[in-house]
Amino acid sequence: MYVVKNLSNWPADSLNPQGRASIARGGGLTITQRRSLGTRWESKAVVYAVADRGTPQHEAVHAYCAHAFGSTGPTWYSEGMAEIGQYWKDSDDKSVQCSPEVLRYLKSSKPKPLKDVVDRDQFTGDSWQNYAWRWSLCHLLGFNENYTQRFKPLGIALMTEQRNISFWTVYGTMSQEIEFEYLLFLRNMEIGYRVDLCSWDWKTKFKRINGRRTAVSKIKANRGWQASRLEVEAGEQYHFETVGNWSVEDKGEELTADGGADSRGKLMGVLFHDYSLSEPFELGASGTFTPAGEGKLYVRCQDDWSGIADNRGAITLKIKRLP
Ligand SMILES: [Zn+2]
């Protein structure tokens, strides 16, 4: 790796001209050569990068992938993973650590459809904005509990250039779910956001209830939206109660589901219907509510999206339909 702080210290013939040009533009470049040795192959990767924090890390991912797997995969994967490397801090840190500019850009832009992010006719070095989309999708697929298990085998298949494997062959049957969670991620993303803790619960069964039936669920303070098991009907009235306490900081004040100051710790609800969400609404520790529309009720402990990982405790939520 040539990591260059001051180009004028480097004589003209000391750097590859393309590498020098990339550094002069404030970026980096990885040049990988491969040769086949029959059943094996041999590779060499040379990195040129400016001496900032992220660029050598970004390029090191390209170099590693090319060495270990033979290629870095299609552009969306190659650059998305290199950007994850750029922001990498600690091996067990799953939180969002992108640059503030990338965060602002993603949150203020019209979301890019999945099919455009993973489109195969893309080229490397196009724009930092496209790199931001690729990073955000790789971050979601890599850390969200619904998609993480398939992500590593997909990556290896792409980098080893296995035929007939693509984003669509691996995730195609889940693409509606991924698109929904991708939009949710882009909307709520903050520095410190945890896609693993906000993984959507697609598995829990929901039911419409009446009479003496009760929907019971246990809701953790340190997760995003969670299944209440209740499917509401528009215009019906529901009564709910909660038991238990939680806190919105590690060793913080114990709160009921009414929450504390500025509504942190309050039980909130949202309706999921046809892959879209209603506006969130306040519930609290007990009371009644009349939903404006139909849908599956998801609930959570109100807190900044960047700060749910240190929350503690859980409450039990019971809901009945009023006659
Ligand atoms: Zn790159």
mmCIF file of C-alpha atoms and ligand atoms in Angstrom:
data_model
loop_
_atom_site.group_PDB
_atom_site.id
_atom_site.type_symbol
_atom_site.label_atom_id
_atom_site.label_comp_id
_atom_site.label_asym_id
_atom_site.label_seq_id
_atom_site.Cartn_x
_atom_site.Cartn_y
_atom_site.Cartn_z
ATOM 1 C CA MET A 1 0.000 0.000 0.000
ATOM 2 C CA TYR A 2 1.222 3.420 -0.978
ATOM 3 C CA VAL A 3 -0.425 5.778 1.500
ATOM 4 C CA VAL A 4 0.520 9.289 0.479
ATOM 5 C CA LYS A 5 0.259 12.426 2.546
ATOM 6 C CA ASN A 6 2.259 14.812 0.362
ATOM 7 C CA LEU A 7 2.579 13.944 -3.321
ATOM 8 C CA SER A 8 5.505 16.300 -3.831
ATOM 9 C CA ASN A 9 7.621 14.022 -1.627
ATOM 10 C CA TRP A 10 7.176 11.212 -4.169
ATOM 11 C CA PRO A 11 9.484 11.306 -7.224
ATOM 12 C CA ALA A 12 7.774 11.027 -10.605
ATOM 13 C CA ASP A 13 8.682 7.373 -11.216
ATOM 14 C CA SER A 14 7.967 6.171 -7.650
ATOM 15 C CA LEU A 15 4.213 5.720 -8.215
ATOM 16 C CA ASN A 16 2.126 4.140 -10.923
ATOM 17 C CA PRO A 17 0.698 7.047 -13.020
ATOM 18 C CA GLN A 18 -2.925 5.956 -12.520
ATOM 19 C CA GLY A 19 -2.312 5.582 -8.808
ATOM 20 C CA ARG A 20 -0.733 9.026 -8.682
ATOM 21 C CA ALA A 21 -3.715 10.510 -10.547
ATOM 22 C CA SER A 22 -6.163 8.957 -8.063
ATOM 23 C CA ILE A 23 -4.209 10.335 -5.126
ATOM 24 C CA ALA A 24 -4.048 13.769 -6.784
ATOM 25 C CA ARG A 25 -7.867 13.701 -6.956
ATOM 26 C CA GLY A 26 -8.011 12.924 -3.235
ATOM 27 C CA GLY A 27 -9.003 9.267 -3.598
ATOM 28 C CA GLY A 28 -7.485 5.853 -4.026
ATOM 29 C CA LEU A 29 -7.012 2.974 -6.424
ATOM 30 C CA THR A 30 -6.301 -0.728 -6.096
ATOM 31 C CA ILE A 31 -4.609 -2.501 -8.996
ATOM 32 C CA THR A 32 -4.908 -6.277 -8.871
ATOM 33 C CA GLN A 33 -3.132 -8.673 -11.169
ATOM 34 C CA ARG A 34 -4.005 -12.326 -11.399
ATOM 35 C CA ARG A 35 -2.496 -15.247 -13.151
ATOM 36 C CA SER A 36 -3.696 -18.783 -13.353
ATOM 37 C CA LEU A 37 -1.496 -21.672 -12.204
ATOM 38 C CA GLY A 38 -3.762 -24.394 -13.562
ATOM 39 C CA THR A 39 -6.056 -25.327 -10.661
ATOM 40 C CA ARG A 40 -4.826 -22.419 -8.514
ATOM 41 C CA TRP A 41 -4.136 -18.788 -9.143
ATOM 42 C CA GLU A 42 -1.717 -16.221 -7.907
ATOM 43 C CA SER A 43 -2.536 -12.571 -7.308
ATOM 44 C CA LYS A 44 -0.903 -9.323 -6.465
ATOM 45 C CA ALA A 45 -2.692 -6.181 -5.317
ATOM 46 C CA VAL A 46 -1.143 -2.736 -5.032
ATOM 47 C CA VAL A 47 -3.049 0.056 -3.276
ATOM 48 C CA TYR A 48 -2.613 3.803 -3.823
ATOM 49 C CA ALA A 49 -4.441 5.989 -1.325
ATOM 50 C CA VAL A 50 -4.398 9.400 0.284
ATOM 51 C CA ALA A 51 -3.371 9.395 3.938
ATOM 52 C CA ASP A 52 -6.793 10.005 5.447
ATOM 53 C CA ARG A 53 -8.582 7.538 7.671
ATOM 54 C CA GLY A 54 -11.157 6.039 5.333
ATOM 55 C CA THR A 55 -9.509 5.763 1.899
ATOM 56 C CA PRO A 56 -6.788 3.229 2.817
ATOM 57 C CA GLN A 57 -9.435 1.186 4.640
ATOM 58 C CA HIS A 58 -11.749 1.312 1.603
ATOM 59 C CA GLU A 59 -8.964 0.227 -0.759
ATOM 60 C CA ALA A 60 -7.736 -2.460 1.638
ATOM 61 C CA VAL A 61 -11.132 -4.167 1.342
ATOM 62 C CA HIS A 62 -10.773 -4.265 -2.449
ATOM 63 C CA ALA A 63 -7.246 -5.681 -2.125
ATOM 64 C CA TYR A 64 -8.321 -8.302 0.398
ATOM 65 C CA CYS A 65 -11.364 -9.410 -1.608
ATOM 66 C CA ALA A 66 -9.388 -9.700 -4.834
ATOM 67 C CA HIS A 67 -6.681 -11.759 -3.092
ATOM 68 C CA ALA A 68 -9.007 -14.015 -1.148
ATOM 69 C CA PHE A 69 -11.732 -14.614 -3.731
ATOM 70 C CA GLY A 70 -10.363 -13.689 -7.144
ATOM 71 C CA SER A 71 -12.522 -10.621 -7.755
ATOM 72 C CA THR A 72 -14.343 -7.967 -5.768
ATOM 73 C CA GLY A 73 -17.766 -8.739 -7.258
ATOM 74 C CA PRO A 74 -20.227 -6.481 -9.090
ATOM 75 C CA THR A 75 -20.021 -2.737 -8.460
ATOM 76 C CA TRP A 76 -22.856 -2.497 -5.925
ATOM 77 C CA TYR A 77 -21.279 -5.199 -3.776
ATOM 78 C CA SER A 78 -17.621 -4.299 -4.343
ATOM 79 C CA GLU A 79 -18.024 -0.609 -3.521
ATOM 80 C CA GLY A 80 -20.706 -1.143 -0.866
ATOM 81 C CA MET A 81 -18.411 -3.476 1.077
ATOM 82 C CA ALA A 82 -15.395 -1.200 0.596
ATOM 83 C CA GLU A 83 -17.445 1.656 2.080
ATOM 84 C CA ILE A 84 -18.324 -0.549 5.056
ATOM 85 C CA GLY A 85 -14.548 -0.993 5.399
ATOM 86 C CA GLN A 86 -14.053 2.752 5.206
ATOM 87 C CA TYR A 87 -16.321 3.298 8.231
ATOM 88 C CA TRP A 88 -15.130 0.251 10.129
ATOM 89 C CA LYS A 89 -14.156 0.920 13.726
ATOM 90 C CA ASP A 90 -14.462 -2.199 15.803
ATOM 91 C CA SER A 91 -15.214 -5.809 14.921
ATOM 92 C CA ASP A 92 -18.380 -6.121 17.023
ATOM 93 C CA ASP A 93 -19.765 -2.635 16.350
ATOM 94 C CA LYS A 94 -22.917 -2.933 14.235
ATOM 95 C CA SER A 95 -23.925 0.713 14.524
ATOM 96 C CA VAL A 96 -24.107 3.159 11.617
ATOM 97 C CA GLN A 97 -20.829 5.095 11.464
ATOM 98 C CA CYS A 98 -21.005 6.726 8.031
ATOM 99 C CA SER A 99 -19.919 10.307 7.411
ATOM 100 C CA PRO A 100 -22.399 13.090 8.298
ATOM 101 C CA GLU A 101 -22.562 14.131 4.597
ATOM 102 C CA VAL A 102 -23.578 10.622 3.541
ATOM 103 C CA LEU A 103 -26.213 10.507 6.275
ATOM 104 C CA ARG A 104 -27.644 13.894 5.276
ATOM 105 C CA TYR A 105 -27.662 12.942 1.598
ATOM 106 C CA LEU A 106 -29.439 9.594 2.116
ATOM 107 C CA LYS A 107 -32.066 11.023 4.447
ATOM 108 C CA SER A 108 -32.875 14.007 2.228
ATOM 109 C CA SER A 109 -32.969 12.190 -1.135
ATOM 110 C CA LYS A 110 -35.753 10.306 -2.830
ATOM 111 C CA PRO A 111 -34.964 6.656 -1.981
ATOM 112 C CA LYS A 112 -33.289 4.793 -4.815
ATOM 113 C CA PRO A 113 -35.223 1.640 -5.785
ATOM 114 C CA LEU A 114 -33.472 -1.652 -4.945
ATOM 115 C CA LYS A 115 -33.283 -2.670 -8.590
ATOM 116 C CA ASP A 116 -31.323 0.506 -9.384
ATOM 117 C CA VAL A 117 -28.886 0.026 -6.490
ATOM 118 C CA VAL A 118 -27.991 -3.534 -7.557
ATOM 119 C CA ASP A 119 -28.169 -2.892 -11.305
ATOM 120 C CA ARG A 120 -25.272 -4.680 -13.008
ATOM 121 C CA ASP A 121 -24.543 -1.947 -15.567
ATOM 122 C CA GLN A 122 -22.777 0.287 -13.074
ATOM 123 C CA PHE A 123 -19.174 1.341 -12.981
ATOM 124 C CA THR A 124 -16.796 2.057 -10.166
ATOM 125 C CA GLY A 125 -15.812 5.645 -9.338
ATOM 126 C CA ASP A 126 -19.091 7.132 -10.616
ATOM 127 C CA SER A 127 -20.123 9.371 -7.708
ATOM 128 C CA TRP A 128 -19.988 9.510 -3.911
ATOM 129 C CA GLN A 129 -23.785 9.618 -3.950
ATOM 130 C CA ASN A 130 -23.992 6.216 -5.656
ATOM 131 C CA TYR A 131 -21.424 4.891 -3.189
ATOM 132 C CA ALA A 132 -23.736 6.043 -0.390
ATOM 133 C CA TRP A 133 -26.646 3.957 -1.753
ATOM 134 C CA ARG A 134 -24.417 0.901 -2.157
ATOM 135 C CA TRP A 135 -23.057 1.266 1.364
ATOM 136 C CA SER A 136 -26.532 1.618 2.879
ATOM 137 C CA LEU A 137 -27.846 -1.533 1.158
ATOM 138 C CA CYS A 138 -24.776 -3.629 2.070
ATOM 139 C CA HIS A 139 -24.975 -2.368 5.657
ATOM 140 C CA LEU A 140 -28.643 -3.367 5.876
ATOM 141 C CA LEU A 141 -28.185 -6.815 4.321
ATOM 142 C CA GLY A 142 -25.035 -7.482 6.325
ATOM 143 C CA PHE A 143 -26.426 -6.645 9.767
ATOM 144 C CA ASN A 144 -30.219 -7.018 9.638
ATOM 145 C CA GLU A 145 -31.141 -10.328 11.289
ATOM 146 C CA ASN A 146 -33.534 -11.243 8.471
ATOM 147 C CA TYR A 147 -30.911 -11.041 5.722
ATOM 148 C CA THR A 148 -27.472 -11.458 7.311
ATOM 149 C CA GLN A 149 -27.264 -15.248 6.974
ATOM 150 C CA ARG A 150 -27.595 -15.193 3.203
ATOM 151 C CA PHE A 151 -25.296 -12.227 2.744
ATOM 152 C CA LYS A 152 -21.912 -13.883 3.252
ATOM 153 C CA PRO A 153 -22.599 -16.839 0.915
ATOM 154 C CA LEU A 154 -23.950 -14.374 -1.672
ATOM 155 C CA GLY A 155 -20.806 -12.243 -1.372
ATOM 156 C CA ILE A 156 -18.510 -15.224 -1.785
ATOM 157 C CA ALA A 157 -20.492 -16.452 -4.804
ATOM 158 C CA LEU A 158 -20.283 -13.004 -6.415
ATOM 159 C CA MET A 159 -16.561 -12.572 -5.746
ATOM 160 C CA THR A 160 -15.689 -16.048 -6.953
ATOM 161 C CA GLU A 161 -17.838 -15.328 -10.023
ATOM 162 C CA GLN A 162 -20.097 -18.328 -9.686
ATOM 163 C CA ARG A 163 -22.448 -18.428 -12.582
ATOM 164 C CA ASN A 164 -26.179 -17.740 -12.246
ATOM 165 C CA ILE A 165 -25.877 -16.179 -8.784
ATOM 166 C CA SER A 166 -27.047 -12.631 -8.243
ATOM 167 C CA PHE A 167 -28.816 -10.461 -5.705
ATOM 168 C CA TRP A 168 -32.090 -11.647 -7.262
ATOM 169 C CA THR A 169 -31.426 -15.398 -7.101
ATOM 170 C CA VAL A 170 -30.602 -15.107 -3.380
ATOM 171 C CA TYR A 171 -32.987 -12.378 -2.187
ATOM 172 C CA GLY A 172 -35.611 -12.236 -4.940
ATOM 173 C CA THR A 173 -38.362 -13.938 -2.937
ATOM 174 C CA MET A 174 -37.751 -11.466 -0.073
ATOM 175 C CA SER A 175 -37.397 -8.342 -2.169
ATOM 176 C CA GLN A 176 -40.639 -6.740 -0.946
ATOM 177 C CA GLU A 177 -39.556 -7.235 2.652
ATOM 178 C CA ILE A 178 -36.073 -5.885 1.893
ATOM 179 C CA GLU A 179 -37.478 -2.857 0.089
ATOM 180 C CA PHE A 180 -39.735 -2.111 3.086
ATOM 181 C CA GLU A 181 -36.875 -2.441 5.571
ATOM 182 C CA TYR A 182 -34.559 -0.449 3.315
ATOM 183 C CA LEU A 183 -37.017 2.479 3.275
ATOM 184 C CA LEU A 184 -37.438 2.231 7.047
ATOM 185 C CA PHE A 185 -33.660 2.243 7.484
ATOM 186 C CA LEU A 186 -33.223 5.297 5.260
ATOM 187 C CA ARG A 187 -35.991 7.153 7.106
ATOM 188 C CA ASN A 188 -34.790 6.439 10.652
ATOM 189 C CA MET A 189 -31.038 6.234 10.054
ATOM 190 C CA GLU A 190 -28.801 8.156 12.466
ATOM 191 C CA ILE A 191 -25.168 7.822 13.499
ATOM 192 C CA GLY A 192 -25.404 4.969 16.015
ATOM 193 C CA TYR A 193 -28.554 3.403 14.442
ATOM 194 C CA ARG A 194 -28.670 -0.383 14.784
ATOM 195 C CA VAL A 195 -30.276 -2.268 11.883
ATOM 196 C CA ASP A 196 -29.924 -5.529 13.819
ATOM 197 C CA LEU A 197 -32.033 -4.250 16.732
ATOM 198 C CA CYS A 198 -34.562 -2.774 14.297
ATOM 199 C CA SER A 199 -34.963 -5.929 12.178
ATOM 200 C CA TRP A 200 -38.622 -6.246 11.260
ATOM 201 C CA ASP A 201 -40.545 -9.175 12.769
ATOM 202 C CA TRP A 202 -42.055 -10.997 9.757
ATOM 203 C CA LYS A 203 -42.588 -14.266 11.642
ATOM 204 C CA THR A 204 -44.928 -13.618 14.564
ATOM 205 C CA LYS A 205 -48.554 -14.430 13.798
ATOM 206 C CA PHE A 206 -51.130 -11.679 14.117
ATOM 207 C CA LYS A 207 -54.820 -12.181 14.894
ATOM 208 C CA ARG A 208 -57.991 -10.176 14.895
ATOM 209 C CA ILE A 209 -59.594 -10.556 18.313
ATOM 210 C CA ASN A 210 -63.004 -10.194 19.883
ATOM 211 C CA GLY A 211 -64.931 -11.302 22.953
ATOM 212 C CA ARG A 212 -62.780 -12.506 25.786
ATOM 213 C CA ARG A 213 -59.619 -13.071 23.774
ATOM 214 C CA THR A 214 -56.511 -11.065 24.669
ATOM 215 C CA ALA A 215 -53.453 -10.360 22.555
ATOM 216 C CA VAL A 216 -50.358 -10.677 24.747
ATOM 217 C CA SER A 217 -46.819 -9.712 23.819
ATOM 218 C CA LYS A 218 -43.535 -8.960 25.531
ATOM 219 C CA ILE A 219 -41.913 -5.756 24.316
ATOM 220 C CA LYS A 220 -38.244 -5.000 24.876
ATOM 221 C CA ALA A 221 -36.965 -1.475 25.401
ATOM 222 C CA ASN A 222 -33.830 -2.081 23.316
ATOM 223 C CA ARG A 223 -35.517 -3.071 20.046
ATOM 224 C CA GLY A 224 -37.247 -1.213 17.240
ATOM 225 C CA TRP A 225 -40.872 -1.917 16.256
ATOM 226 C CA GLN A 226 -42.089 -5.256 17.652
ATOM 227 C CA ALA A 227 -45.135 -7.427 17.001
ATOM 228 C CA SER A 228 -48.101 -6.927 19.359
ATOM 229 C CA ARG A 229 -49.821 -9.974 17.754
ATOM 230 C CA LEU A 230 -52.962 -7.828 17.305
ATOM 231 C CA GLU A 231 -54.419 -7.116 13.896
ATOM 232 C CA VAL A 232 -56.715 -4.127 14.342
ATOM 233 C CA GLU A 233 -59.895 -3.299 12.472
ATOM 234 C CA ALA A 234 -60.759 0.275 11.597
ATOM 235 C CA GLY A 235 -63.228 1.973 13.909
ATOM 236 C CA GLU A 236 -63.132 -0.719 16.631
ATOM 237 C CA GLN A 237 -62.120 0.266 20.142
ATOM 238 C CA TYR A 238 -59.322 -1.507 21.972
ATOM 239 C CA HIS A 239 -58.268 -1.446 25.603
ATOM 240 C CA PHE A 240 -54.663 -2.126 26.582
ATOM 241 C CA GLU A 241 -52.639 -2.550 29.738
ATOM 242 C CA THR A 242 -48.954 -2.985 30.432
ATOM 243 C CA VAL A 243 -47.023 -4.596 33.269
ATOM 244 C CA GLY A 244 -43.351 -3.983 33.967
ATOM 245 C CA ASN A 245 -40.723 -1.286 33.756
ATOM 246 C CA TRP A 246 -37.959 -0.269 31.457
ATOM 247 C CA SER A 247 -35.359 2.441 31.149
ATOM 248 C CA VAL A 248 -34.011 4.383 28.197
ATOM 249 C CA GLU A 249 -30.428 4.400 29.436
ATOM 250 C CA ASP A 250 -28.168 1.794 30.956
ATOM 251 C CA LYS A 251 -28.751 2.090 34.734
ATOM 252 C CA GLY A 252 -31.271 4.851 33.952
ATOM 253 C CA GLU A 253 -34.455 5.711 35.829
ATOM 254 C CA GLU A 254 -37.068 2.918 35.880
ATOM 255 C CA LEU A 255 -40.093 3.988 33.859
ATOM 256 C CA THR A 256 -43.522 2.557 33.197
ATOM 257 C CA ALA A 257 -44.758 2.488 29.606
ATOM 258 C CA ASP A 258 -45.997 6.058 30.198
ATOM 259 C CA GLY A 259 -42.354 7.092 29.857
ATOM 260 C CA GLY A 260 -40.574 10.038 31.441
ATOM 261 C CA ALA A 261 -39.784 13.587 30.467
ATOM 262 C CA ASP A 262 -40.120 14.437 26.721
ATOM 263 C CA SER A 263 -42.015 11.138 26.138
ATOM 264 C CA ARG A 264 -38.876 9.001 26.109
ATOM 265 C CA GLY A 265 -39.829 5.546 27.322
ATOM 266 C CA LYS A 266 -43.465 5.904 26.283
ATOM 267 C CA LEU A 267 -45.084 2.961 24.512
ATOM 268 C CA MET A 268 -45.721 3.915 20.887
ATOM 269 C CA GLY A 269 -47.760 2.171 18.197
ATOM 270 C CA VAL A 270 -47.730 2.034 14.417
ATOM 271 C CA LEU A 271 -49.929 0.130 11.943
ATOM 272 C CA PHE A 272 -48.374 -2.029 9.235
ATOM 273 C CA HIS A 273 -50.597 -2.593 6.229
ATOM 274 C CA ASP A 274 -49.667 -3.675 2.712
ATOM 275 C CA TYR A 275 -45.945 -2.939 3.236
ATOM 276 C CA SER A 276 -46.496 0.588 4.450
ATOM 277 C CA LEU A 277 -46.717 2.206 7.881
ATOM 278 C CA SER A 278 -49.166 4.634 9.448
ATOM 279 C CA GLU A 279 -47.946 7.633 11.391
ATOM 280 C CA PRO A 280 -46.729 6.453 14.829
ATOM 281 C CA PHE A 281 -49.112 7.216 17.695
ATOM 282 C CA GLU A 282 -48.798 7.326 21.483
ATOM 283 C CA LEU A 283 -50.139 4.510 23.645
ATOM 284 C CA GLY A 284 -48.556 4.696 27.128
ATOM 285 C CA ALA A 285 -49.003 2.343 30.098
ATOM 286 C CA SER A 286 -52.773 1.766 29.727
ATOM 287 C CA GLY A 287 -55.798 3.181 27.962
ATOM 288 C CA THR A 288 -58.007 2.766 24.934
ATOM 289 C CA PHE A 289 -57.462 3.562 21.295
ATOM 290 C CA THR A 290 -59.504 3.523 18.106
ATOM 291 C CA PRO A 291 -57.379 2.903 15.028
ATOM 292 C CA ALA A 292 -58.102 5.011 11.973
ATOM 293 C CA GLY A 293 -57.312 2.123 9.629
ATOM 294 C CA GLU A 294 -56.773 -1.617 9.594
ATOM 295 C CA GLY A 295 -53.400 -3.265 9.996
ATOM 296 C CA LYS A 296 -50.995 -5.133 12.214
ATOM 297 C CA LEU A 297 -50.093 -3.238 15.363
ATOM 298 C CA TYR A 298 -46.369 -2.898 16.028
ATOM 299 C CA VAL A 299 -45.140 -1.161 19.164
ATOM 300 C CA ARG A 300 -41.907 0.131 20.655
ATOM 301 C CA CYS A 301 -40.379 2.076 23.513
ATOM 302 C CA GLN A 302 -40.033 5.688 22.394
ATOM 303 C CA ASP A 303 -36.403 6.807 22.187
ATOM 304 C CA ASP A 304 -34.029 8.396 19.689
ATOM 305 C CA TRP A 305 -33.298 5.861 16.954
ATOM 306 C CA SER A 306 -29.589 6.344 17.625
ATOM 307 C CA GLY A 307 -29.915 5.441 21.291
ATOM 308 C CA ILE A 308 -31.967 2.250 21.716
ATOM 309 C CA ALA A 309 -29.036 -0.135 22.249
ATOM 310 C CA ASP A 310 -28.463 0.956 25.865
ATOM 311 C CA ASN A 311 -32.122 0.637 26.851
ATOM 312 C CA ARG A 312 -32.981 -1.956 29.493
ATOM 313 C CA GLY A 313 -36.019 -3.945 30.536
ATOM 314 C CA ALA A 314 -39.254 -5.103 28.931
ATOM 315 C CA ILE A 315 -42.971 -4.741 29.488
ATOM 316 C CA THR A 316 -45.866 -7.119 28.911
ATOM 317 C CA LEU A 317 -48.635 -5.689 26.754
ATOM 318 C CA LYS A 318 -52.210 -7.023 26.876
ATOM 319 C CA ILE A 319 -54.869 -5.820 24.467
ATOM 320 C CA LYS A 320 -58.609 -6.553 24.320
ATOM 321 C CA ARG A 321 -61.306 -5.422 21.948
ATOM 322 C CA LEU A 322 -64.110 -3.523 23.664
ATOM 323 C CA PRO A 323 -67.634 -4.740 22.949
HETATM 324 ZN ZN ZN B 1 -13.670 1.366 -4.348
#
